[in-house]
Short mmCIF file of C-alpha atoms in Angstrom, two decimals:
data_model
loop_
_atom_site.label_atom_id
_atom_site.label_comp_id
_atom_site.label_asym_id
_atom_site.label_seq_id
_atom_site.Cartn_x
_atom_site.Cartn_y
_atom_site.Cartn_z
CA ASP S 1 0.00 0.00 0.00
CA THR S 2 1.55 3.31 -1.00
CA GLY S 3 -0.85 5.68 0.76
CA VAL S 4 -0.31 7.74 3.90
CA SER S 5 -0.05 5.56 6.97
CA GLN S 6 -0.47 6.58 10.60
CA ASP S 7 0.35 4.77 13.79
CA PRO S 8 -1.20 4.02 16.21
CA ARG S 9 -4.76 4.14 14.95
CA HIS S 10 -6.11 4.56 18.45
CA LYS S 11 -4.44 5.66 21.67
CA ILE S 12 -6.06 5.80 25.11
CA THR S 13 -4.05 7.56 27.78
CA LYS S 14 -4.44 9.14 31.16
CA ARG S 15 -4.29 12.88 31.64
CA GLY S 16 -0.74 14.07 32.12
CA GLN S 17 0.91 11.35 30.07
CA ASN S 18 2.88 11.97 26.87
CA VAL S 19 1.84 10.47 23.55
CA THR S 20 3.53 10.29 20.17
CA PHE S 21 1.98 9.69 16.77
CA ARG S 22 3.85 8.69 13.64
CA CYS S 23 3.01 9.45 10.03
CA ASP S 24 4.58 7.92 6.93
CA PRO S 25 3.65 10.00 3.88
CA ILE S 26 3.50 8.97 0.24
CA SER S 27 7.15 8.53 -0.64
CA GLU S 28 7.54 11.13 -3.38
CA HIS S 29 5.60 13.84 -1.52
CA ASN S 30 7.70 16.67 -0.13
CA ARG S 31 4.99 18.29 1.98
CA LEU S 32 3.52 16.81 5.14
CA TYR S 33 0.65 18.28 7.15
CA TRP S 34 -0.86 17.60 10.56
CA TYR S 35 -4.52 18.35 11.24
CA ARG S 36 -6.78 17.79 14.21
CA GLN S 37 -10.45 16.94 13.95
CA THR S 38 -13.02 16.96 16.74
CA LEU S 39 -16.60 15.73 16.58
CA GLY S 40 -18.80 17.83 14.34
CA GLN S 41 -15.93 19.93 13.01
CA GLY S 42 -13.79 19.88 9.94
CA PRO S 43 -10.06 19.18 10.10
CA GLU S 44 -8.14 22.06 11.70
CA PHE S 45 -4.62 22.83 10.50
CA LEU S 46 -1.86 22.33 13.05
CA THR S 47 1.45 22.46 11.20
CA TYR S 48 3.22 21.54 7.99
CA PHE S 49 6.66 20.60 6.71
CA GLN S 50 8.34 20.99 3.39
CA ASN S 51 10.98 18.30 3.38
CA GLU S 52 12.47 18.51 6.89
CA ALA S 53 11.69 22.19 7.47
CA GLN S 54 8.68 23.08 9.59
CA LEU S 55 7.29 26.10 7.76
CA GLU S 56 4.14 27.01 9.65
CA LYS S 57 2.52 26.31 13.00
CA SER S 58 -1.05 27.14 13.93
CA ARG S 59 -1.98 29.09 17.03
CA LEU S 60 -3.78 25.88 18.01
CA LEU S 61 -0.39 24.22 18.51
CA SER S 62 0.42 24.97 22.13
CA ASP S 63 3.91 24.51 23.55
CA ARG S 64 2.88 21.03 24.70
CA PHE S 65 2.80 19.96 21.05
CA SER S 66 5.90 19.32 19.01
CA ALA S 67 6.29 17.91 15.53
CA GLU S 68 9.36 16.74 13.69
CA ARG S 69 10.27 15.41 10.31
CA PRO S 70 13.94 14.61 10.81
CA LYS S 71 14.95 13.32 7.39
CA GLY S 72 12.18 14.72 5.30
CA SER S 73 10.37 11.38 5.27
CA PHE S 74 8.24 10.24 8.21
CA SER S 75 6.99 12.68 10.85
CA THR S 76 6.12 12.46 14.53
CA LEU S 77 3.68 14.54 16.54
CA GLU S 78 4.23 14.49 20.29
CA ILE S 79 1.81 15.80 22.88
CA GLN S 80 3.25 16.29 26.35
CA ARG S 81 1.20 16.39 29.57
CA THR S 82 -2.00 15.47 27.76
CA GLU S 83 -5.28 17.13 28.74
CA GLN S 84 -8.81 15.93 28.16
CA GLY S 85 -9.25 18.69 25.58
CA ASP S 86 -6.57 17.01 23.46
CA SER S 87 -8.96 14.14 22.73
CA ALA S 88 -9.44 14.23 18.96
CA MET S 89 -8.56 12.54 15.70
CA TYR S 90 -5.09 13.55 14.54
CA LEU S 91 -4.82 13.43 10.78
CA CYS S 92 -1.68 13.43 8.69
CA ALA S 93 -1.66 14.36 5.01
CA SER S 94 0.97 14.67 2.32
CA SER S 95 1.23 16.36 -1.04
CA LEU S 96 3.55 17.56 -3.75
CA PHE S 97 4.28 21.23 -3.39
CA ARG S 98 1.92 23.07 -5.71
CA GLY S 99 0.43 19.89 -7.06
CA PRO S 100 -1.84 20.45 -10.06
CA VAL S 101 -5.14 20.40 -8.21
CA GLY S 102 -4.00 21.26 -4.72
CA GLU S 103 -5.17 18.07 -3.07
CA LEU S 104 -3.78 16.60 0.10
CA PHE S 105 -3.75 12.85 0.59
CA PHE S 106 -4.87 11.91 4.09
CA GLY S 107 -4.09 8.95 6.28
CA GLU S 108 -6.77 7.19 8.29
CA GLY S 109 -5.92 9.16 11.40
CA SER S 110 -4.86 8.46 14.96
CA ARG S 111 -7.65 8.80 17.49
CA LEU S 112 -6.56 10.05 20.90
CA THR S 113 -8.71 9.55 23.99
CA VAL S 114 -7.48 11.24 27.17
CA LEU S 115 -9.14 9.95 30.33
CA ASP E 1 -12.47 33.42 12.22
CA GLN E 2 -14.12 30.76 10.10
CA GLN E 3 -12.85 31.37 6.57
CA VAL E 4 -14.73 28.43 5.06
CA LYS E 5 -18.28 27.72 6.15
CA GLN E 6 -20.74 24.95 5.48
CA ASN E 7 -23.95 26.15 7.02
CA SER E 8 -25.96 22.96 6.58
CA PRO E 9 -24.88 20.27 9.04
CA SER E 10 -26.96 17.61 7.30
CA LEU E 11 -28.83 16.83 4.11
CA SER E 12 -31.14 13.95 3.25
CA VAL E 13 -32.12 13.05 -0.31
CA GLN E 14 -33.81 10.19 -2.10
CA GLU E 15 -31.77 7.81 -4.21
CA GLY E 16 -31.66 8.97 -7.82
CA ARG E 17 -32.31 12.63 -6.99
CA ILE E 18 -29.82 15.48 -6.96
CA SER E 19 -27.77 16.30 -3.87
CA ILE E 20 -26.57 19.89 -3.57
CA LEU E 21 -24.00 20.75 -0.90
CA ASN E 22 -23.06 24.36 -0.32
CA CYS E 23 -20.01 26.18 0.94
CA ASP E 24 -19.13 29.86 1.52
CA TYR E 25 -15.73 31.43 1.96
CA THR E 26 -14.40 34.82 2.94
CA ASN E 27 -10.85 35.02 1.53
CA SER E 28 -10.64 36.00 -2.13
CA MET E 29 -6.97 34.89 -2.26
CA PHE E 30 -7.78 31.16 -2.21
CA ASP E 31 -6.57 29.61 -5.49
CA TYR E 32 -8.20 26.17 -5.37
CA PHE E 33 -11.35 24.80 -3.82
CA LEU E 34 -11.76 21.11 -3.08
CA TRP E 35 -14.37 18.70 -1.85
CA TYR E 36 -13.50 15.76 0.34
CA LYS E 37 -15.64 12.83 1.39
CA LYS E 38 -15.24 11.07 4.72
CA TYR E 39 -16.60 7.77 5.96
CA PRO E 40 -16.55 6.93 9.69
CA ALA E 41 -13.16 5.75 11.00
CA GLU E 42 -11.42 6.73 7.75
CA GLY E 43 -9.45 9.77 6.69
CA PRO E 44 -10.95 12.25 4.22
CA THR E 45 -10.61 11.28 0.56
CA PHE E 46 -10.35 13.76 -2.27
CA LEU E 47 -13.39 13.98 -4.50
CA ILE E 48 -13.15 16.92 -6.90
CA SER E 49 -11.55 20.35 -7.11
CA ILE E 50 -11.90 23.60 -9.00
CA SER E 51 -9.41 26.33 -9.76
CA SER E 52 -10.35 29.86 -8.78
CA ILE E 53 -10.17 30.85 -12.46
CA LYS E 54 -12.92 28.40 -13.43
CA ASP E 55 -16.62 28.42 -12.69
CA LYS E 56 -17.44 24.75 -13.24
CA ASN E 57 -15.71 21.39 -13.09
CA GLU E 58 -17.39 18.08 -13.80
CA ASP E 59 -16.28 14.52 -13.06
CA GLY E 60 -18.85 11.85 -13.70
CA ARG E 61 -21.76 12.29 -11.30
CA PHE E 62 -20.01 15.12 -9.46
CA THR E 63 -19.98 18.76 -10.52
CA VAL E 64 -18.57 21.68 -8.59
CA PHE E 65 -19.71 25.23 -9.31
CA LEU E 66 -17.83 28.33 -8.21
CA ASN E 67 -19.38 31.79 -7.91
CA LYS E 68 -16.49 34.10 -7.07
CA SER E 69 -18.56 37.26 -6.79
CA ALA E 70 -20.69 35.58 -4.12
CA LYS E 71 -17.72 33.69 -2.62
CA HIS E 72 -19.81 30.55 -2.86
CA LEU E 73 -19.30 27.07 -4.21
CA SER E 74 -21.52 24.06 -4.44
CA LEU E 75 -21.18 20.35 -5.13
CA HIS E 76 -23.87 18.64 -7.17
CA ILE E 77 -24.22 14.87 -7.13
CA VAL E 78 -26.49 13.46 -9.82
CA PRO E 79 -27.91 10.88 -9.49
CA SER E 80 -27.37 10.33 -5.77
CA GLN E 81 -26.65 6.79 -4.63
CA PRO E 82 -26.83 5.21 -1.16
CA GLY E 83 -23.04 4.74 -1.27
CA ASP E 84 -22.67 8.52 -1.41
CA SER E 85 -23.85 8.73 2.21
CA ALA E 86 -20.91 10.28 4.07
CA VAL E 87 -19.65 13.55 5.50
CA TYR E 88 -18.59 16.04 2.83
CA PHE E 89 -16.03 18.73 3.56
CA CYS E 90 -15.42 21.80 1.50
CA ALA E 91 -11.82 23.07 1.59
CA ALA E 92 -9.94 26.05 0.22
CA ARG E 93 -6.22 26.26 -0.54
CA GLY E 94 -4.27 29.23 0.72
CA ASN E 95 -0.99 30.62 -0.56
CA THR E 96 1.11 28.25 1.56
CA GLY E 97 -0.62 25.19 0.12
CA LYS E 98 -2.45 24.29 3.32
CA LEU E 99 -6.16 23.54 3.11
CA ILE E 100 -8.73 25.27 5.28
CA PHE E 101 -11.81 23.14 5.84
CA GLY E 102 -15.45 23.84 6.51
CA GLN E 103 -17.35 22.11 9.28
CA GLY E 104 -18.77 19.41 7.03
CA THR E 105 -22.22 18.35 5.83
CA THR E 106 -23.53 14.86 6.51
CA LEU E 107 -25.30 13.53 3.44
CA GLN E 108 -27.77 10.67 3.75
CA VAL E 109 -29.08 9.11 0.56
CA LYS E 110 -32.16 7.03 1.20
CA PRO E 111 -32.90 3.98 -0.98
#
């Protein structure tokens, strides 16, 4: 399968614990995006990378969140000291920079439940 | 501020009829508009897009219309099928390439 893959698909954790999500994009894509989706809302932009450079971070991304893409391939999103408000689906997407129709290709998401 | 809005949370249509999903935006600098479809427990999948310099794009049963003066776009599905039942998100592409999504419209197509 050559699509975007995310791991784990579901994570249940207790408040205050740290969690890390991994995303493997489509191999030839140089852009990688993280979004968050809560019930009844559309995906909200968190951050994106072009190759290994993190080019933009949303105001939604508090200092408890950190994302990396060390070699311009896979990416990790870490949430430290989780809070119940962090419960959401975390979506990763990849694309070619300025692809012809602008589409992002999404993974199936990692659902976080903070108890 | 919500730059992309889908004001109808849900829509129900009969199989074989037309489904029309609507979307409004505020930023005239968006260069592409896209529609995504999402089934439960899956990520959004790309459906159809339109460049800001066009007013219509058609792909099989799906047509997207763009009215730039009204900052409005719509997705028409004709004929609607039960398998089209899903959440549909409108999205707009900004100058950095990121997509800004609306809140989504849940479409139910009844047999």
